[in-house]
Amino acid sequence: MHVRLALLALPLVLAACGSPALDAPGDPYADGVSHAWSDGAGLTSSGAVKPASTRDLRGTVFLGSLTWASASNGWGPIEKDVSNGESAAGDGRRLSIDGRKFAKGLGMHADARVTYRLGGACRTFAAFVGIDDEVGNRGSAVFRVLADGTLKFDSGVLRGADGAKSVNVDVSGAREVTLVTTDAGDGIAYDHANWADARVACTGGSTFVSSPPSGSLDSSFATIQADFAVRDTAVQPDGKLLVLGHSSDLNSLGYVIARYNADGTPDLAFGTNGRTTLSVGSLNYAASIAVQSDGKIVASGRSEFPKPLPDIGAQVVDVVMRLTASGQRDVTFGSNGVVILGRASGSSLDLASQPDGKMLLVQGAPFSVLRLLPDGTRDFAFGPNGRVDLSFDVPSGETVASSEATRVASQSDGRIVLSGVRRLQNTDGSTRSEWLVARLTSNGTLDSSFDADGRLVAFDDSLHAARLTDLVVGANGDVALGGQDHGGSCVGAALHNDGALAFRIGPDVSFVGYGNASLAYQADGRLLVACQPVNVAASQGPLVSRVNVDGTLDTAFGTNGSRTVGDAGGVLVQPGGKIVVGWQTITRLNP
């Protein structure tokens, strides 16, 4: 087990991770040297998007002839029709991939992204992608194409010895296309990435619709005002929204699961008039909700009975419920759609669904994960009694005062990520908190490809009362975790898929949040961070920020990368890229 990163209450908004130092003499990446570059040539002085010109978008148009709306590059500027070269503008040479020469295209360097406004005037985007020959067999990168925030193409990892890979995707009706190049999880060294012959096939036209400002309120969304105590939200593959909570009437608490259409209006075909209410015992407290691959809905909570249950010996128990896709109790799951797990053992009860329909739960103490089969019975092939318990090394001179798992997530390949917090006490009585992260293979063994032994300790002596409130995984296996420090400020970190630190999140005058931190990855790898303030001035209201893959704030979003909202209790990304924010009051932002 390795101590890989420390979460610090930095005096910076976000500290980017530098390039890996190499030992080669004269290595330009040595000691983390960085020449990151960005440009918003297609934005007005207020940050709004300039309308595109239809006369430039007729027939086949090479992107190098257009003005981008925004662009960023990992090493010097993006070059037009030549390779990335070094850190200066115009220092590249003819684009070349595995000996094949190209006269047109974009020379980029991971991590990089560039957005062009198409306004619905183009049909297809095409290119050849690969590592430029100027770095030999070195370098590795992943190339992605997004249309209005929806992923259209993912190259997988391409290396210096690979040939050019053809790209041809449908962008019909798209207002914008974004090209994203990321490192392959091994740092940015020599990741000279070519988008050769990058072009769009367009029809042109007199009507041209520009995109609304990124981060602006979406007026087409019906604001949701929940009349129950919301505890979690989820988004379905069709964009519909699920809201989990419990009744606010303390005399008759019940679990409430409501579904809304993608535009925020109630889905009246779900349950009864758009919601389903369940009671288990006499009092119910909602915790977590997830959507399964077959459309069924699972939720967790904590229920209290008037007296101890005979077979459990406890009044307060953890429960899991499942509904059909239409909002009815799923009678194939447990007893009439409910499984009682046993005595409540901690403050957390997070849930995730795996691609094969199995369910994962963390129940607080100890640091462990439980797996259920699709019918609600324990998966006895997954650790003793269906549970995997994990241990972390304890530093000399300290003892563990408390430890609990708080969040769990499932990757698309079935691997499992869980996180938690432990409190350590020194011999002098002082204490500190550590954030724990582990990744397991689908069968429950520690994943050695994640920080060598599958476990990380994230720590900082100042985090005496640190809480870890969210954990998310990206499409490529990246991991982000967030919470609050001893003062309640939002803090967190993003990790590459091998466990290496990508960047940190910390408080600053332009990025202040208090209370729970909620996170969501966009399809292009950018991270949304929502912070819900507690006991602060109105000028420091609920805040949503967007972070680039290099850890810098995305200044094209909101005002300098952030915007205030009425409620930042949660954040989700719908198919198509629109951003849903809040718990009690849910609004939507333009991507």
Short mmCIF file of N, CA and C in Angstrom, two decimals, residues 514-515 532-538 540:
data_model
loop_
_atom_site.label_atom_id
_atom_site.label_comp_id
_atom_site.label_asym_id
_atom_site.label_seq_id
_atom_site.Cartn_x
_atom_site.Cartn_y
_atom_site.Cartn_z
N TYR A 514 -18.93 25.25 0.83
CA TYR A 514 -18.98 24.64 2.16
C TYR A 514 -20.07 23.58 2.17
N GLY A 515 -19.86 22.53 2.95
CA GLY A 515 -20.81 21.43 3.01
C GLY A 515 -20.39 20.31 2.07
N GLN A 532 -22.16 22.80 -1.82
CA GLN A 532 -23.33 23.34 -1.15
C GLN A 532 -22.90 24.03 0.14
N PRO A 533 -22.95 25.37 0.18
CA PRO A 533 -22.46 26.10 1.36
C PRO A 533 -23.32 25.86 2.59
N VAL A 534 -22.68 26.05 3.76
CA VAL A 534 -23.37 25.95 5.04
C VAL A 534 -22.89 27.12 5.91
N ASN A 535 -23.85 27.90 6.41
CA ASN A 535 -23.54 29.00 7.34
C ASN A 535 -22.51 29.98 6.79
N VAL A 536 -22.72 30.43 5.55
CA VAL A 536 -21.85 31.44 4.98
C VAL A 536 -22.70 32.55 4.39
N ALA A 537 -22.06 33.65 4.04
CA ALA A 537 -22.78 34.79 3.50
C ALA A 537 -23.42 34.44 2.17
N ALA A 538 -24.51 35.14 1.83
CA ALA A 538 -25.24 34.86 0.59
C ALA A 538 -24.36 35.06 -0.63
N GLN A 540 -21.59 33.94 -1.06
CA GLN A 540 -20.86 32.69 -1.28
C GLN A 540 -21.87 31.55 -1.36
#
